[in-house]
CSV table of C-alpha atoms in Angstrom, one decimal:
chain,number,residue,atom,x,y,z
A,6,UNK,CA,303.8,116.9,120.9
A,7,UNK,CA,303.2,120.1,122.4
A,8,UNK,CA,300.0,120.4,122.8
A,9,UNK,CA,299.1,120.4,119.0
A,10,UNK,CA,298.0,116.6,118.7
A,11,UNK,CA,294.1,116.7,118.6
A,12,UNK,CA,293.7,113.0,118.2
A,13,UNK,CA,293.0,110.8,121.6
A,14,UNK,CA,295.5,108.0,120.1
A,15,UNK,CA,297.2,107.6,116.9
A,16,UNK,CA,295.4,105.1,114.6
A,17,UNK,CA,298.0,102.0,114.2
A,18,UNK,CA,296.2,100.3,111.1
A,19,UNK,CA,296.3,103.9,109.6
A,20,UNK,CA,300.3,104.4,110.1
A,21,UNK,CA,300.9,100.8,108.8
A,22,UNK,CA,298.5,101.3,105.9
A,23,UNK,CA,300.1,104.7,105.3
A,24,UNK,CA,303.6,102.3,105.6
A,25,UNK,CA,303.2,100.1,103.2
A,26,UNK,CA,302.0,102.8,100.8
A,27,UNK,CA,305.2,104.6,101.3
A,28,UNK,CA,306.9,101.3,100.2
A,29,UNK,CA,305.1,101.0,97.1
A,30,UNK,CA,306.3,104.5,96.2
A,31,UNK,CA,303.0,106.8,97.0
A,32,UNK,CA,303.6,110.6,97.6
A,33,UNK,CA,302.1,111.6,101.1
A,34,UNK,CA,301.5,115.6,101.1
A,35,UNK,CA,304.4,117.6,103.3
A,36,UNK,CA,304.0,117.2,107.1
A,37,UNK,CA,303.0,120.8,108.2
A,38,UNK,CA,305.4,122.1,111.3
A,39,UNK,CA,305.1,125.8,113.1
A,40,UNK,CA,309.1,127.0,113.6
A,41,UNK,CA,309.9,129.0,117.0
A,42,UNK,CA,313.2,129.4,116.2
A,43,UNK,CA,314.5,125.9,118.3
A,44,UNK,CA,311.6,123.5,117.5
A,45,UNK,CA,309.4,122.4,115.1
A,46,UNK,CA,305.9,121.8,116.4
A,47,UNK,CA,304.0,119.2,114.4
A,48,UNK,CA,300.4,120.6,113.4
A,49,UNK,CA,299.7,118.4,110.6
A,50,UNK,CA,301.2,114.6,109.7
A,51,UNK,CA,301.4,112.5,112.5
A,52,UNK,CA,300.2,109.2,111.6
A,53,UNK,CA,302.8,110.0,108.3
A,54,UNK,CA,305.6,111.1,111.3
A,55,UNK,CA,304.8,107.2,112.6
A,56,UNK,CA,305.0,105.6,109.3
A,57,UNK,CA,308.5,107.7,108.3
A,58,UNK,CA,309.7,106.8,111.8
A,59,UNK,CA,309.3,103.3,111.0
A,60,UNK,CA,310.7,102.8,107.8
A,61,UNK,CA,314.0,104.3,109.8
A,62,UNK,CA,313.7,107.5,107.5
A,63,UNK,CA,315.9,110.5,109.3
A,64,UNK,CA,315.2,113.6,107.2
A,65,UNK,CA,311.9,114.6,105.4
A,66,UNK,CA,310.5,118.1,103.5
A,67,UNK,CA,307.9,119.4,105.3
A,68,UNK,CA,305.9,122.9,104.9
A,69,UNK,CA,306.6,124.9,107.8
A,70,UNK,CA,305.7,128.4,109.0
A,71,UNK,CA,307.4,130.4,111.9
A,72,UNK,CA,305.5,131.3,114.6
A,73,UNK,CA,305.1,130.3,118.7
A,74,UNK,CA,304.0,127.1,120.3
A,75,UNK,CA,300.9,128.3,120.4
A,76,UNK,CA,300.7,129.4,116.9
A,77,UNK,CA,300.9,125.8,116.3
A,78,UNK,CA,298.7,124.7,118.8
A,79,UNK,CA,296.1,127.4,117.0
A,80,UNK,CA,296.8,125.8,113.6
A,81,UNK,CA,296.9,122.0,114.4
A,82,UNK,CA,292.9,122.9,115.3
A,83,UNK,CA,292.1,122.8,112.0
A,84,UNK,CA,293.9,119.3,111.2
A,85,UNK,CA,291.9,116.7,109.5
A,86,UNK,CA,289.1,118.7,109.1
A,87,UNK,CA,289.3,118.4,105.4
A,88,UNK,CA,291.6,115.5,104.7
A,89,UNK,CA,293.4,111.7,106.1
A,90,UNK,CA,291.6,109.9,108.3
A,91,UNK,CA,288.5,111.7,109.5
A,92,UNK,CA,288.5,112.7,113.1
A,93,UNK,CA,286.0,110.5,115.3
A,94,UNK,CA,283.7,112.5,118.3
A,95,UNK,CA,285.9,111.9,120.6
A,96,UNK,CA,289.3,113.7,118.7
A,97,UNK,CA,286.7,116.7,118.3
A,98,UNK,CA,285.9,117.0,121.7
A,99,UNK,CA,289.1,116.6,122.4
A,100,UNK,CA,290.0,119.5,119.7
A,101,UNK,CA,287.0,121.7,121.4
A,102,UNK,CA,288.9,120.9,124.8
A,103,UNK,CA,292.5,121.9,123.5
A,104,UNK,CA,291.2,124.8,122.6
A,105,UNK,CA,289.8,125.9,125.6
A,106,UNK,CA,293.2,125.3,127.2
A,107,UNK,CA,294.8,127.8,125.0
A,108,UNK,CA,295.5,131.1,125.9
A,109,UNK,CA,292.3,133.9,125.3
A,110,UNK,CA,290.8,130.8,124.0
A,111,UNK,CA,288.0,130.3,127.1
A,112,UNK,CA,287.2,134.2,126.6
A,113,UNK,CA,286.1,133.3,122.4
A,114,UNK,CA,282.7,133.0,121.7
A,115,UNK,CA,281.3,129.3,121.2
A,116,UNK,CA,281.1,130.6,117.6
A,117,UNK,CA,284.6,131.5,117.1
A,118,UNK,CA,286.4,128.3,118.9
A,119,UNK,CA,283.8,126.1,116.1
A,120,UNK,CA,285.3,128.6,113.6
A,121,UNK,CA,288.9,127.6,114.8
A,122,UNK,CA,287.9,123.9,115.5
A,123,UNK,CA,285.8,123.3,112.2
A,124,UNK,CA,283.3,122.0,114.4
A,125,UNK,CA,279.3,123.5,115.4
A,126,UNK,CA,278.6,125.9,117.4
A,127,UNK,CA,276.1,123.8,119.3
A,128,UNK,CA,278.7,121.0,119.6
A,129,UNK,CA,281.3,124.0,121.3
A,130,UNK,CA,278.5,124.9,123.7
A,131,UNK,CA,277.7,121.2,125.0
A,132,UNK,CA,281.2,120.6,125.7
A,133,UNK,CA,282.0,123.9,127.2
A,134,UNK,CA,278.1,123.9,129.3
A,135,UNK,CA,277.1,120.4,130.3
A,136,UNK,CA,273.8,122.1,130.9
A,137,UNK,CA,273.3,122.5,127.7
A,138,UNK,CA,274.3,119.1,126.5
A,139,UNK,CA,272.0,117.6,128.3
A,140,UNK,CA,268.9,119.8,126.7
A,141,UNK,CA,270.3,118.5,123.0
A,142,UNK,CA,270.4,115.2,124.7
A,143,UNK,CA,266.6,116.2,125.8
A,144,UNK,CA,265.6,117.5,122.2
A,145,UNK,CA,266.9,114.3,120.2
A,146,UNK,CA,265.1,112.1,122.4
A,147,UNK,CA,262.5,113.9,122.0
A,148,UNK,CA,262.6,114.6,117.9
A,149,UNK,CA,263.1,110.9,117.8
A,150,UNK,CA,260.4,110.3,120.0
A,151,UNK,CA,257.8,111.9,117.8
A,152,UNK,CA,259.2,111.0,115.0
A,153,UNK,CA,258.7,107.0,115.9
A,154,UNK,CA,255.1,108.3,116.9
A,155,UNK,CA,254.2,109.7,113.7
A,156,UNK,CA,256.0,106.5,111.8
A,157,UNK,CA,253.8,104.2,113.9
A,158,UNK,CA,250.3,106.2,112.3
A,159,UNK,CA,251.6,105.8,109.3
A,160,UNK,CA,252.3,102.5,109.7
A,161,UNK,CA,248.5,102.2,111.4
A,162,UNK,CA,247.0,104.2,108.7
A,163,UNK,CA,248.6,102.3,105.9
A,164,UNK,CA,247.8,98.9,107.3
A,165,UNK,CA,243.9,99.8,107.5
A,166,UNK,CA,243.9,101.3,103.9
A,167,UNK,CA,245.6,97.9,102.8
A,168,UNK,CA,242.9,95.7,104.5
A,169,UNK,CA,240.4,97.7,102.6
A,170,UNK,CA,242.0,97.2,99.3
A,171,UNK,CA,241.9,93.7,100.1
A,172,UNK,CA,239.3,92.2,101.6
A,173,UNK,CA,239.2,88.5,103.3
A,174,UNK,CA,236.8,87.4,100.3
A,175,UNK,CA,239.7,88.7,97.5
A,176,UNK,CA,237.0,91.0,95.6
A,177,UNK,CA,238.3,94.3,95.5
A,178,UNK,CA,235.6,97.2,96.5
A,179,UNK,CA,234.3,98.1,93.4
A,180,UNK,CA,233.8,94.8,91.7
A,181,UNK,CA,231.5,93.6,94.3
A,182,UNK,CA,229.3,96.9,93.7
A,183,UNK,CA,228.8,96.3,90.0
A,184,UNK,CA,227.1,92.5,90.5
C-alpha cells in the first residue's frame, strides 16, 4: 500500500459488515487517494477497497488530490481519527511509527508528529523514548496505587461510621440517651 496503511491488519468482520451493507444499497463516503501522476496511493478506505474488491466491482469515484507518495503517506496519518472503525493502540503506535519513518519526520517535535498523527504528545514521546514510557508506566502504577489507598480509608472510615449508626443492641445513639 505504500506505506500509507496505518492499521496492523485489516479488520475482516468490518469489510464483510461493510459488504453486506453495500448490498443493501448504503452509500460509503469516496475512498480518499493522493495522485503522483502513475499511481494512486490509498490514504483513506481500505476496509471499503476490501469490500468493493469482493463484490467483483472494477471502477469506483473516489476524492483524490495530487501530490507524492509521501504526500499520501503524510495524509493517510490522519485516517480514522475522526470516523470508521476506531483505530485500536496498536494501529496508533503503529501510525506514531510510520511517521517516524517518513522523511524530516524524526527531526519534528513529539508535538508536531501527535499533531499529524491525532494522537498525545505524551503517547509520541513513549514510543519514540522507551525511557519515558516506562516513567508513565511508573506514574500510573503509582496514581493507581494511591488511589486504591485512599479508596481503602474510605472504605475503613465509612465502615466504622456505619457500626456506630448501628449498634449490635439496634438502638440508635440518641434514643438510648433520652431513657
Amino acid at each position: 500500500y505504500g506505506g500509507t496503511q496505518c492499521r496492523v491488519v485489516i479488520d475482516q468482520p468490518t469489510v464483510y459488515n461493510y459488504l453486506d451493507a453495500m448490498k443493501e444499497g448504503s452509500e460509503f463516503p469516496l475512498m480518499e487517494t493522493v495522485f503522483d501522476g502513475t499511481t494512486h496511493w490509498l490514504t483513506d478506505g481500505f476496509h471499503r477497497y476490501h469490500a468493493y474488491k469482493l463484490l467483483g466491482i472494477k471502477e469506483i469515484e473516489i476524492k483524490y488530490e495530487t501530490g507524492t507518495q509521501r504526500d499520501a503517506q503524510i495524509k493517510a496519518l490522519k485516517a480514522n481519527s475522526k470516523h470508521g472503525k476506531p483505530l485500536t493502540n496498536e494501529d496508533k503506535r503503529n501510525k506514531v511509527k510510520m511517521a517516524l519513518e517518513i522523511d524530516g519526520f524524526d527531526k519534528l517535535t513529539d508535538a508536531d508528529i501527535a499533531k499529524h498523527c491525532e494522537v498525545s504528545r505524551p503517547f509520541v514521546a513513549a514510543i519514540r523514548r522507551p525511557e519515558v514510557k516506562e516513567k508513565q508506566k511508573k506514574n500510573v502504577e503509582k496514581h493507581y496505587s494511591e488511589k486504591a489507598n485512599k479508596s481503602n480509608e474510605a472504605s475503613n472510615s465509612i465502615t466504622q461510621l456505619n457500626k456506630i449508626a448501628s449498634p449490635s443492641d439496634g438502638v440508635a445513639p440518641d434514643e438510648e440517651d433520652r431513657k
